[in-house]
């Protein structure tokens, strides 16, 4: 497990963080998990609004860097400028369960989130582990306040479940962040002399955190490696030179990484192992002086964790052929463990090798069928099938993952397998398998594609568009004719798709609908083909189905992809506008589209292979 903490001082992300994550050295390339804690991420109002709609730039950076190394974002939590991200190798995902997050504000008496702690807890191979990222009060004289805030965070953060309700109830706790502990008593000139002379041991005994570990009961049991690197605060931004401003801040080890093993923890199966069963060895504890964008230096630690036992059987086992070369081979068989709690909204996603997070799928199919229900009751294998339209064309390596709606995590994963399907003819949709001729297509539907999102998949997969859990960075435009009968439907009926003479086109902003059927589009007899292919083309008829299927469901879970940012625009001649002013208001906003993670309601059952 690699743990990183960095106070980024509201700076923009650097171009490369490979060395910080220890990805470029052979002996550490075998890391299974990476936890990254950031503090002072830019959280001004305009930046927070943007980050609420789109993934923040720091998270995008780490996902982009780690996905080629087969790391997938397991969970993330943010409280203003404090962010925590946990990544794991994709083949470990089924064994990471019971994932929960929490945050505690301690700034301004608990009303402001500039200070406090955020946490992610999860079960790793059957053992409870908690990652806690904190930003505690600053300044030399605030040591007691730091103690009180840390105690408040430990007391306030509570998790659901039968075990490990509090942070210290977990088998293993990693506590890190900008803890802001300073060096007492010593003069700044002596501190700098000790740093320059590399006699850091003379500063350790005056470090407030080292003193507190032996005097504060709340820190009992927390361990830390030796501070064999220079103090990480405070530097002139852009340099490796300590504070030269008028304030002349004394250097200090403010950025720290500690861990605690629960004494007498219970292992898998309920038995009580000996204290030596769970062991943690720190392989590396260092700062990274090469990063100069902040007045803090990032700190990284590498741990080897040995558990008592290992839950080596995933909740869901998926079986698939080694290669799909024909659409009829896209059959998926899966079997659930006896204690697994399934949901009607579970789904199986098809991912490219190198995917970034559980929602970064190419397509999906609902893990539900009438025959499958009977099979699951008898603990037999159920079977679902991907439609031809949902399959990617061309050659590539893919992975199937079973997404559990109850646990919001992947419960089953396959090994990589090949998909090699012939590409569509030029000018047609790569996912269109309807076989209809271009003459039968709707000339009135056209999607104007905008530039790519800032969060593409790894560079070697140019044609793959990442489906981020946030909104696409830019929306396209759909131009389609409007129906003359505006009192019955907001979109044209199937009979009037070509429109009547005199119809005025309407401009709408579409929402992405993963897994939906795609159709070819033409304008003035010419086929449109973009870099992403034409998987984004959707007919007005399908838009109508999607709109009527989702707009009337009050229990639809909010999903960023379902938000309409701008109202629709209707273009009319001036004489028509005067006569239809009231009617034009009924054109409404972009239709709500659903994703497999935002079901309509608990009473609605998804159809096999259908679009939600």
Coordinates of C-alpha atoms in Angstrom, one line a residue:
X1 CA 0.0 0.0 0.0
X2 CA 1.4 3.4 -1.0
X3 CA 0.2 6.5 1.0
X4 CA 0.8 10.0 -0.3
X5 CA 0.0 13.3 1.4
X6 CA 0.5 16.8 -0.1
X7 CA -0.7 20.3 0.8
X8 CA -0.9 21.7 -2.8
X9 CA -1.4 25.3 -1.7
X10 CA -4.3 25.9 -4.2
X11 CA -1.8 25.3 -7.1
X12 CA -2.7 23.8 -10.4
X13 CA -1.6 20.1 -10.9
X14 CA 1.9 19.5 -12.3
X15 CA 2.5 17.8 -15.6
X16 CA 3.9 14.6 -14.1
X17 CA 3.4 12.8 -10.7
X18 CA 5.0 9.5 -11.7
X19 CA 7.9 9.8 -9.3
X20 CA 5.6 10.9 -6.4
X21 CA 3.5 7.7 -6.8
X22 CA 6.6 5.5 -7.1
X23 CA 5.6 4.1 -10.4
X24 CA 8.9 4.3 -12.1
X25 CA 11.0 1.9 -10.0
X26 CA 10.9 -1.8 -10.4
X27 CA 10.7 -2.8 -6.7
X28 CA 7.6 -0.7 -6.0
X29 CA 5.7 -1.4 -9.2
X30 CA 3.9 -4.2 -7.4
X31 CA 1.9 -1.8 -5.2
X32 CA -1.7 -3.2 -4.8
X33 CA -3.3 0.0 -3.5
X34 CA -2.6 3.7 -3.4
X35 CA -4.1 6.3 -1.1
X36 CA -3.7 10.0 -1.9
X37 CA -4.5 12.7 0.5
X38 CA -4.5 16.4 -0.7
X39 CA -5.0 19.6 1.3
X40 CA -5.7 23.2 0.2
X41 CA -7.0 22.2 -3.2
X42 CA -8.4 25.4 -4.8
X43 CA -12.0 25.7 -3.4
X44 CA -13.0 29.2 -4.3
X45 CA -16.7 29.6 -5.2
X46 CA -16.2 29.5 -9.0
X47 CA -13.8 26.6 -8.8
X48 CA -16.1 24.6 -6.5
X49 CA -19.0 25.1 -8.8
X50 CA -17.0 23.8 -11.7
X51 CA -15.7 20.8 -9.7
X52 CA -19.2 20.0 -8.6
X53 CA -20.2 19.6 -12.3
X54 CA -17.0 18.1 -13.6
X55 CA -14.3 16.0 -12.0
X56 CA -11.7 18.2 -10.3
X57 CA -8.3 18.5 -12.1
X58 CA -6.3 16.7 -9.4
X59 CA -8.5 13.6 -9.5
X60 CA -8.4 13.7 -13.3
X61 CA -4.6 13.8 -13.2
X62 CA -4.2 10.9 -10.8
X63 CA -6.7 8.8 -12.8
X64 CA -4.9 9.5 -16.0
X65 CA -1.5 8.6 -14.6
X66 CA -2.6 5.5 -12.7
X67 CA -4.9 3.9 -15.3
X68 CA -2.1 2.7 -17.6
X69 CA -0.7 0.9 -14.6
X70 CA -4.1 -0.9 -14.1
X71 CA -5.1 1.1 -11.1
X72 CA -8.8 1.9 -10.8
X73 CA -10.4 4.6 -8.5
X74 CA -12.1 2.7 -5.7
X75 CA -13.6 5.7 -3.8
X76 CA -13.1 9.4 -3.3
X77 CA -14.3 12.0 -0.8
X78 CA -13.9 15.7 -0.7
X79 CA -14.6 18.4 1.9
X80 CA -13.8 21.8 0.4
X81 CA -10.0 21.8 -0.2
X82 CA -9.4 18.4 1.5
X83 CA -9.6 15.4 -0.9
X84 CA -8.9 11.7 -0.4
X85 CA -8.6 9.2 -3.2
X86 CA -8.1 5.4 -3.0
X87 CA -6.9 3.4 -6.0
X88 CA -6.4 -0.4 -6.4
X89 CA -5.4 -2.8 -9.1
X90 CA -8.4 -3.8 -11.1
X91 CA -8.2 -7.5 -10.2
X92 CA -8.5 -6.7 -6.5
X93 CA -11.8 -4.8 -6.9
X94 CA -14.1 -7.8 -6.1
X95 CA -12.3 -8.2 -2.7
X96 CA -12.7 -4.5 -1.7
X97 CA -16.2 -4.3 -0.1
X98 CA -18.2 -2.3 2.5
X99 CA -16.8 1.0 1.1
X100 CA -18.0 4.0 3.1
X101 CA -16.8 7.6 3.4
X102 CA -17.2 10.4 6.0
X103 CA -16.0 13.9 6.7
X104 CA -15.8 16.1 9.7
X105 CA -15.4 19.9 9.7
X106 CA -13.4 21.6 12.4
X107 CA -12.8 25.1 11.0
X108 CA -14.7 28.0 12.6
X109 CA -16.0 25.8 15.4
X110 CA -17.1 23.0 13.1
X111 CA -18.9 25.1 10.5
X112 CA -16.2 25.4 7.9
X113 CA -14.4 22.7 6.0
X114 CA -11.0 24.3 5.4
X115 CA -9.8 22.2 8.4
X116 CA -10.9 18.8 9.5
X117 CA -10.7 15.2 8.3
X118 CA -12.1 13.0 5.5
X119 CA -12.0 9.2 5.5
X120 CA -12.6 6.1 3.4
X121 CA -13.1 2.8 5.1
X122 CA -13.4 -0.6 3.4
X123 CA -12.9 -4.3 3.8
X124 CA -9.7 -5.5 2.1
X125 CA -9.8 -9.3 1.7
X126 CA -12.0 -9.5 4.7
X127 CA -10.1 -7.1 7.0
X128 CA -11.3 -3.6 7.9
X129 CA -9.0 -0.8 6.9
X130 CA -9.5 3.0 7.3
X131 CA -7.7 5.8 5.5
X132 CA -8.0 9.2 7.3
X133 CA -6.7 12.4 5.7
X134 CA -6.6 15.4 8.0
X135 CA -5.8 19.1 7.8
X136 CA -5.3 20.4 11.4
X137 CA -4.9 24.0 12.8
X138 CA -1.7 25.8 11.9
X139 CA 0.9 27.7 14.0
X140 CA 3.3 26.7 16.7
X141 CA 1.1 27.6 19.7
X142 CA -2.0 25.6 18.5
X143 CA -0.7 22.1 19.6
X144 CA -3.5 21.6 22.1
X145 CA -6.1 22.7 19.4
X146 CA -4.7 20.1 17.1
X147 CA -5.1 17.5 19.8
X148 CA -8.7 18.5 20.4
X149 CA -9.6 18.6 16.7
X150 CA -8.1 15.1 16.1
X151 CA -10.1 13.8 19.1
X152 CA -13.3 15.4 17.6
X153 CA -12.7 13.8 14.2
X154 CA -12.2 10.3 15.8
X155 CA -15.4 10.8 17.9
X156 CA -17.6 12.2 15.1
X157 CA -16.9 9.8 12.3
X158 CA -19.1 6.8 12.5
X159 CA -19.8 4.1 9.9
X160 CA -22.7 1.7 9.3
X161 CA -22.4 -2.0 9.7
X162 CA -21.9 -4.7 12.3
X163 CA -18.2 -4.1 12.7
X164 CA -15.7 -1.2 12.8
X165 CA -18.2 1.6 13.5
X166 CA -15.6 4.1 14.6
X167 CA -12.2 4.9 13.1
X168 CA -10.2 3.2 15.8
X169 CA -12.4 0.0 15.5
X170 CA -10.7 -0.9 12.2
X171 CA -8.0 -3.5 12.1
X172 CA -5.7 -1.1 10.5
X173 CA -5.8 2.8 10.3
X174 CA -3.6 5.0 8.2
X175 CA -3.6 8.6 9.5
X176 CA -1.9 11.2 7.3
X177 CA -2.2 14.8 6.0
X178 CA -1.0 18.3 6.9
X179 CA -1.1 17.7 10.6
X180 CA 0.7 21.1 11.2
X181 CA 2.9 20.0 14.1
X182 CA 5.9 22.2 14.6
X183 CA 9.4 22.2 16.1
X184 CA 9.4 23.7 19.6
X185 CA 12.1 25.6 21.6
X186 CA 14.8 25.6 19.0
X187 CA 15.9 28.8 17.2
X188 CA 15.3 29.0 13.5
X189 CA 19.0 29.5 12.8
X190 CA 19.8 26.2 14.7
X191 CA 17.0 24.4 12.8
X192 CA 18.4 25.5 9.5
X193 CA 21.9 24.6 10.6
X194 CA 20.7 21.1 11.6
X195 CA 19.0 20.7 8.2
X196 CA 22.1 21.8 6.2
X197 CA 24.4 19.6 8.3
X198 CA 22.0 16.6 8.0
X199 CA 21.8 16.1 11.8
X200 CA 18.0 15.8 11.8
X201 CA 18.0 13.6 14.8
X202 CA 18.6 16.7 17.0
X203 CA 15.3 18.1 15.8
X204 CA 13.2 14.9 16.4
X205 CA 12.9 15.3 20.1
X206 CA 11.5 18.8 19.8
X207 CA 8.9 17.8 17.2
X208 CA 5.5 18.3 18.7
X209 CA 4.0 15.2 17.2
X210 CA 6.8 13.0 18.6
X211 CA 6.3 14.5 22.0
X212 CA 2.5 14.1 21.8
X213 CA 2.7 10.4 20.9
X214 CA 4.1 9.7 24.3
X215 CA 1.8 12.1 26.2
X216 CA -1.6 12.1 24.5
X217 CA -3.8 9.1 25.1
X218 CA -5.6 9.7 21.8
X219 CA -2.4 9.0 20.0
X220 CA -1.7 5.8 21.8
X221 CA -0.7 3.0 19.5
X222 CA 0.1 5.2 16.4
X223 CA 3.4 4.5 14.8
X224 CA 5.6 6.4 12.4
X225 CA 8.8 5.8 10.6
X226 CA 12.0 7.9 11.2
X227 CA 12.0 11.4 9.8
X228 CA 15.1 10.9 7.6
X229 CA 14.0 13.7 5.2
X230 CA 14.2 17.5 5.7
X231 CA 11.2 19.3 7.1
X232 CA 8.6 19.7 4.4
X233 CA 7.3 23.2 5.3
X234 CA 7.7 26.1 4.6
X235 CA 9.3 26.8 1.2
X236 CA 9.3 29.7 -1.2
X237 CA 7.0 28.5 -4.1
X238 CA 9.0 27.5 -7.1
X239 CA 12.1 26.8 -5.2
X240 CA 13.7 24.4 -2.6
X241 CA 14.6 27.4 -0.4
X242 CA 13.0 27.7 3.0
X243 CA 10.8 30.8 3.7
X244 CA 12.6 34.0 2.9
X245 CA 9.6 36.3 3.5
X246 CA 9.3 38.8 6.3
X247 CA 7.5 36.1 8.4
X248 CA 10.5 33.8 8.4
X249 CA 8.5 30.7 9.3
X250 CA 10.6 28.0 11.0
X251 CA 10.9 24.8 9.0
X252 CA 8.8 21.9 10.3
X253 CA 7.6 18.4 9.5
X254 CA 3.9 19.3 9.1
X255 CA 3.1 16.6 6.5
X256 CA 3.1 13.2 8.1
X257 CA 2.0 9.6 7.6
X258 CA 1.2 7.3 10.6
X259 CA -0.5 4.0 11.1
X260 CA -2.1 2.0 13.9
X261 CA -2.9 -1.7 14.2
X262 CA -5.9 -2.6 16.3
X263 CA -4.8 -4.7 19.3
X264 CA -6.4 -8.1 19.4
X265 CA -8.3 -7.6 16.2
X266 CA -10.7 -10.2 15.0
X267 CA -9.7 -12.0 11.8
X268 CA -11.9 -13.4 9.0
X269 CA -14.3 -16.0 10.3
X270 CA -14.7 -14.5 13.7
X271 CA -11.6 -16.1 15.3
X272 CA -9.2 -14.1 17.4
X273 CA -5.7 -14.3 16.0
X274 CA -2.5 -13.5 18.0
X275 CA -1.1 -10.0 17.9
X276 CA 1.5 -11.0 15.4
X277 CA -1.0 -12.0 12.7
X278 CA -1.5 -8.6 11.3
X279 CA 1.8 -6.9 10.6
X280 CA 2.8 -3.7 8.8
X281 CA 6.3 -2.9 7.6
X282 CA 7.2 0.5 6.3
X283 CA 9.4 0.1 3.2
X284 CA 9.9 3.8 2.5
X285 CA 9.2 7.1 4.1
X286 CA 10.4 10.1 2.1
X287 CA 9.6 13.6 0.8
X288 CA 9.8 14.7 -2.8
X289 CA 11.8 17.8 -3.2
X290 CA 11.4 17.9 -7.0
X291 CA 7.8 19.3 -6.7
X292 CA 7.9 23.1 -6.2
X293 CA 4.4 24.3 -7.0
X294 CA 3.5 24.6 -3.3
X295 CA 5.1 25.8 -0.1
X296 CA 4.9 22.2 1.1
X297 CA 6.7 19.2 -0.2
X298 CA 4.7 16.0 -0.8
X299 CA 5.5 13.0 1.4
X300 CA 5.1 9.3 0.4
X301 CA 5.2 6.1 2.4
X302 CA 5.2 2.5 1.2
X303 CA 3.9 -0.3 3.4
X304 CA 3.9 -4.1 3.2
X305 CA 0.8 -5.3 5.0
X306 CA 0.4 -9.0 6.0
X307 CA -3.1 -10.1 7.0
X308 CA -4.0 -13.2 9.0
X309 CA -6.1 -14.7 6.2
X310 CA -7.4 -13.8 2.8
X311 CA -11.0 -13.9 1.5
X312 CA -10.0 -15.3 -1.9
X313 CA -13.4 -15.9 -3.4
X314 CA -15.2 -13.0 -4.9
X315 CA -19.0 -12.3 -4.2
X316 CA -19.8 -12.9 -7.9
X317 CA -17.9 -15.2 -10.3
X318 CA -18.2 -14.3 -14.0
X319 CA -17.5 -16.7 -16.8
X320 CA -16.8 -15.6 -20.4
X321 CA -15.2 -17.0 -23.5
X322 CA -11.6 -16.1 -24.3
X323 CA -12.6 -14.2 -27.4
X324 CA -15.7 -12.6 -28.9
X325 CA -15.3 -12.6 -32.7
X326 CA -19.1 -12.8 -33.5
X327 CA -22.0 -11.0 -31.8
X328 CA -23.6 -14.2 -30.7
X329 CA -20.6 -15.1 -28.6
X330 CA -21.2 -12.1 -26.3
X331 CA -22.7 -14.3 -23.6
X332 CA -21.9 -13.8 -19.9
X333 CA -22.5 -16.4 -17.2
X334 CA -22.3 -15.5 -13.6
X335 CA -22.8 -17.1 -10.2
X336 CA -23.3 -15.4 -6.8
X337 CA -22.0 -16.4 -3.4
X338 CA -24.5 -17.6 -0.9
X339 CA -24.4 -14.5 1.3
X340 CA -24.4 -12.0 -1.5
X341 CA -27.2 -9.4 -1.4
X342 CA -28.2 -8.7 -5.0
X343 CA -30.3 -5.8 -6.3
X344 CA -32.6 -5.4 -9.3
X345 CA -30.3 -2.6 -10.3
X346 CA -27.1 -4.6 -10.5
X347 CA -25.5 -4.6 -13.9
X348 CA -22.5 -6.0 -15.8
X349 CA -20.2 -3.5 -17.4
X350 CA -17.9 -4.0 -20.3
X351 CA -14.6 -2.2 -19.7
X352 CA -11.5 -1.6 -21.8
X353 CA -8.3 -2.7 -20.2
X354 CA -7.0 0.5 -18.5
X355 CA -10.4 1.8 -17.4
X356 CA -10.3 4.5 -14.7
X357 CA -13.3 3.9 -12.4
X358 CA -16.3 1.7 -12.1
X359 CA -18.5 4.0 -14.3
X360 CA -15.9 4.1 -17.1
X361 CA -17.6 1.4 -19.0
X362 CA -18.0 0.9 -22.8
X363 CA -21.4 -0.6 -22.4
X364 CA -23.5 -2.6 -19.9
X365 CA -26.3 -5.1 -19.6
X366 CA -28.7 -5.5 -16.6
X367 CA -27.9 -8.5 -14.5
X368 CA -31.4 -9.7 -14.5
X369 CA -33.6 -12.1 -16.4
X370 CA -36.6 -14.4 -15.6
X371 CA -34.5 -17.5 -16.2
X372 CA -31.6 -16.0 -14.3
X373 CA -33.8 -15.4 -11.2
X374 CA -34.6 -19.1 -11.0
X375 CA -30.9 -20.0 -11.5
X376 CA -29.8 -17.7 -8.8
X377 CA -32.3 -19.1 -6.3
X378 CA -30.8 -22.6 -6.9
X379 CA -27.2 -21.2 -6.7
X380 CA -26.7 -22.0 -10.4
X381 CA -25.1 -19.8 -13.1
X382 CA -27.4 -17.1 -14.6
X383 CA -26.8 -15.9 -18.1
X384 CA -27.2 -12.6 -19.9
X385 CA -26.1 -11.4 -23.4
X386 CA -24.8 -8.2 -24.8
X387 CA -26.7 -6.9 -27.8
X388 CA -24.9 -6.4 -31.1
X389 CA -25.4 -2.7 -30.8
X390 CA -23.7 -2.5 -27.5
X391 CA -20.5 -4.3 -28.6
X392 CA -17.4 -2.3 -29.6
X393 CA -16.1 -2.8 -33.1
X394 CA -12.5 -3.5 -34.0
X395 CA -9.9 -5.4 -31.9
X396 CA -9.1 -4.8 -28.3
X397 CA -8.7 -6.2 -24.8
X398 CA -11.7 -5.9 -22.4
X399 CA -12.8 -6.9 -18.9
X400 CA -16.3 -7.6 -17.6
X401 CA -17.2 -6.4 -14.1
X402 CA -20.4 -7.0 -12.0
X403 CA -21.5 -3.8 -10.4
X404 CA -23.4 -4.2 -7.1
X405 CA -25.9 -1.4 -6.6
X406 CA -26.2 -2.1 -2.8
X407 CA -22.5 -1.8 -2.1
X408 CA -21.7 0.7 -4.9
X409 CA -18.7 -1.4 -5.9
X410 CA -17.6 -4.0 -8.3
X411 CA -18.3 -7.5 -6.9
X412 CA -17.0 -9.7 -9.7
X413 CA -14.3 -9.3 -12.4
X414 CA -13.0 -11.4 -15.3
X415 CA -9.5 -11.7 -16.7
X416 CA -8.9 -9.7 -19.8
X417 CA -10.3 -11.2 -23.0
X418 CA -10.3 -10.3 -26.7
X419 CA -13.1 -8.7 -28.7
X420 CA -12.5 -8.7 -32.5
X421 CA -15.6 -7.6 -34.4
X422 CA -15.5 -6.2 -37.9
X423 CA -15.8 -2.4 -38.1
X424 CA -18.8 -0.8 -39.8
X425 CA -18.6 0.8 -43.2
X426 CA -17.3 4.3 -43.4
X427 CA -20.0 6.8 -42.6
X428 CA -22.0 4.5 -40.5
X429 CA -22.2 4.0 -36.7
X430 CA -19.6 1.5 -35.3
X431 CA -22.3 0.3 -33.0
X432 CA -25.2 0.2 -35.5
X433 CA -26.2 -3.3 -36.4
X434 CA -29.8 -2.7 -37.5
X435 CA -29.0 -3.5 -41.1
X436 CA -31.2 -0.7 -42.4
X437 CA -30.2 1.2 -45.4
X438 CA -29.2 4.8 -45.4
X439 CA -32.3 5.7 -47.3
X440 CA -34.4 4.6 -44.3
X441 CA -32.5 6.8 -41.9
X442 CA -33.9 10.1 -40.5
X443 CA -32.4 13.0 -42.4
X444 CA -33.6 15.4 -39.7
X445 CA -31.5 14.2 -36.9
X446 CA -27.9 15.5 -36.6
X447 CA -25.5 15.4 -33.6
X448 CA -22.8 18.0 -33.7
X449 CA -19.9 16.6 -31.6
X450 CA -17.9 18.9 -29.4
X451 CA -14.2 18.4 -28.5
X452 CA -13.3 15.6 -26.2
X453 CA -13.7 15.7 -22.4
X454 CA -10.6 16.6 -20.5
X455 CA -10.8 13.0 -19.0
X456 CA -9.9 10.7 -21.9
X457 CA -8.9 7.1 -21.3
X458 CA -5.2 6.2 -21.6
X459 CA -3.6 7.6 -24.8
X460 CA -3.2 4.2 -26.5
X461 CA -7.0 3.9 -26.6
X462 CA -7.7 6.9 -28.8
X463 CA -11.2 5.8 -29.9
X464 CA -12.5 5.2 -26.4
X465 CA -14.5 8.0 -24.8
X466 CA -14.3 7.9 -21.0
X467 CA -17.7 7.9 -19.3
X468 CA -16.8 9.9 -16.3
X469 CA -19.2 9.9 -13.3
X470 CA -19.4 13.7 -13.9
X471 CA -20.9 15.5 -16.8
X472 CA -19.2 15.6 -20.1
X473 CA -17.0 18.7 -20.4
X474 CA -18.9 20.0 -23.5
X475 CA -22.3 19.1 -24.8
X476 CA -23.2 18.6 -28.4
X477 CA -26.3 19.9 -30.2
X478 CA -29.1 18.0 -31.7
X479 CA -31.2 19.6 -34.4
X480 CA -34.5 18.0 -35.1
X481 CA -37.9 19.1 -36.5
X482 CA -40.6 19.8 -34.0
X483 CA -44.1 18.3 -34.1
X484 CA -47.0 20.4 -35.1
X485 CA -49.0 18.9 -32.4
X486 CA -47.3 20.4 -29.3
X487 CA -50.0 19.5 -27.0
X488 CA -49.3 15.8 -27.0
X489 CA -45.6 15.3 -27.0
X490 CA -42.4 17.4 -26.8
X491 CA -40.7 15.3 -29.4
X492 CA -41.9 14.1 -32.8
X493 CA -44.0 11.0 -33.0
X494 CA -42.6 8.1 -35.1
X495 CA -45.1 9.0 -37.9
X496 CA -43.9 12.6 -38.1
X497 CA -40.1 12.0 -37.9
X498 CA -39.5 13.6 -41.2
X499 CA -41.6 16.6 -40.3
X500 CA -44.1 18.5 -42.4
X501 CA -43.4 21.4 -44.7
X502 CA -42.8 24.6 -42.8
X503 CA -41.6 22.9 -39.6
X504 CA -39.0 24.9 -37.7
X505 CA -36.0 23.0 -36.3
X506 CA -35.5 23.0 -32.6
X507 CA -32.0 23.0 -30.9
X508 CA -31.6 20.8 -27.8
X509 CA -28.7 20.0 -25.6
X510 CA -28.5 16.1 -25.3
X511 CA -27.4 14.1 -22.3
X512 CA -25.3 11.0 -22.7
X513 CA -27.1 7.7 -22.3
X514 CA -24.6 4.9 -21.8
X515 CA -25.6 1.7 -23.2
X516 CA -28.3 3.2 -25.4
X517 CA -28.9 2.2 -29.0
X518 CA -27.1 4.3 -31.6
X519 CA -28.3 5.2 -35.1
X520 CA -26.7 6.6 -38.3
X521 CA -27.2 10.3 -39.2
X522 CA -27.2 12.2 -42.5
X523 CA -27.5 15.8 -43.4
X524 CA -28.2 16.8 -47.0
X525 CA -27.4 13.3 -48.2
X526 CA -23.9 13.2 -46.6
X527 CA -22.9 10.8 -43.8
X528 CA -21.3 12.3 -40.7
X529 CA -18.4 10.5 -39.2
X530 CA -16.4 11.9 -36.2
X531 CA -13.3 10.7 -34.4
X532 CA -15.4 9.2 -31.7
X533 CA -17.5 7.3 -34.3
X534 CA -21.2 7.8 -34.4
X535 CA -22.1 6.1 -31.2
X536 CA -23.5 9.4 -30.0
X537 CA -26.1 9.7 -32.8
X538 CA -29.5 9.1 -31.4
X539 CA -32.8 9.4 -33.2
X540 CA -35.6 11.7 -32.1
X541 CA -37.8 8.6 -31.6
X542 CA -35.4 7.2 -29.1
X543 CA -35.1 10.6 -27.4
X544 CA -38.9 10.6 -27.0
X545 CA -38.9 7.1 -25.4
X546 CA -36.1 8.0 -23.0
X547 CA -37.9 11.2 -22.0
X548 CA -41.2 9.6 -21.3
X549 CA -39.6 6.7 -19.5
X550 CA -37.6 8.9 -17.1
X551 CA -39.2 12.3 -16.6
X552 CA -42.2 11.1 -14.7
X553 CA -40.3 9.0 -12.1
X554 CA -40.0 11.1 -8.8
X555 CA -37.7 8.6 -7.2
X556 CA -35.0 8.8 -9.8
X557 CA -31.7 9.1 -8.2
X558 CA -29.8 12.3 -9.0
X559 CA -26.9 11.8 -11.3
X560 CA -24.7 14.5 -12.6
X561 CA -25.2 13.2 -16.2
X562 CA -28.9 13.8 -15.8
X563 CA -28.6 17.5 -15.1
X564 CA -29.8 20.0 -17.7
X565 CA -27.5 23.0 -17.6
X566 CA -29.1 25.2 -20.2
X567 CA -32.7 25.6 -21.5
X568 CA -33.6 24.5 -24.9
X569 CA -33.6 27.1 -27.7
X570 CA -36.4 27.3 -30.2
X571 CA -35.9 29.2 -33.5
X572 CA -39.1 30.5 -35.1
X573 CA -40.0 33.1 -37.6
X574 CA -41.2 36.4 -36.0
X575 CA -44.8 35.9 -37.1
X576 CA -44.9 32.3 -35.7
X577 CA -43.3 33.4 -32.5
X578 CA -46.0 36.0 -31.8
X579 CA -48.7 33.4 -32.3
X580 CA -47.0 30.6 -30.4
X581 CA -45.4 32.5 -27.5
X582 CA -47.3 30.4 -24.9
X583 CA -46.8 27.2 -26.8
X584 CA -43.1 27.7 -27.3
X585 CA -42.6 27.6 -23.5
X586 CA -43.7 23.9 -23.6
X587 CA -40.6 23.0 -25.5
X588 CA -38.9 22.5 -22.1
X589 CA -35.5 21.4 -21.0
X590 CA -33.3 18.6 -22.2
X591 CA -34.8 15.3 -21.4
X592 CA -33.6 13.3 -18.4
X593 CA -31.6 10.3 -19.2
X594 CA -30.8 7.5 -16.9
X595 CA -27.7 5.5 -16.3
X596 CA -27.4 2.1 -14.7
X597 CA -26.4 3.8 -11.4
X598 CA -29.5 6.0 -11.4
X599 CA -32.6 3.7 -11.5
X600 CA -36.1 5.1 -12.2
X601 CA -37.6 3.7 -9.0
X602 CA -37.5 0.6 -6.9
X603 CA -40.8 -0.5 -8.4
X604 CA -39.6 -0.4 -12.0
X605 CA -37.7 -3.5 -13.3
X606 CA -35.1 -3.0 -16.0
X607 CA -35.5 -5.1 -19.1
X608 CA -32.8 -7.4 -20.1
X609 CA -30.3 -5.7 -22.3
X610 CA -32.4 -2.6 -22.5
X611 CA -31.6 1.0 -21.9
X612 CA -32.5 2.3 -18.4

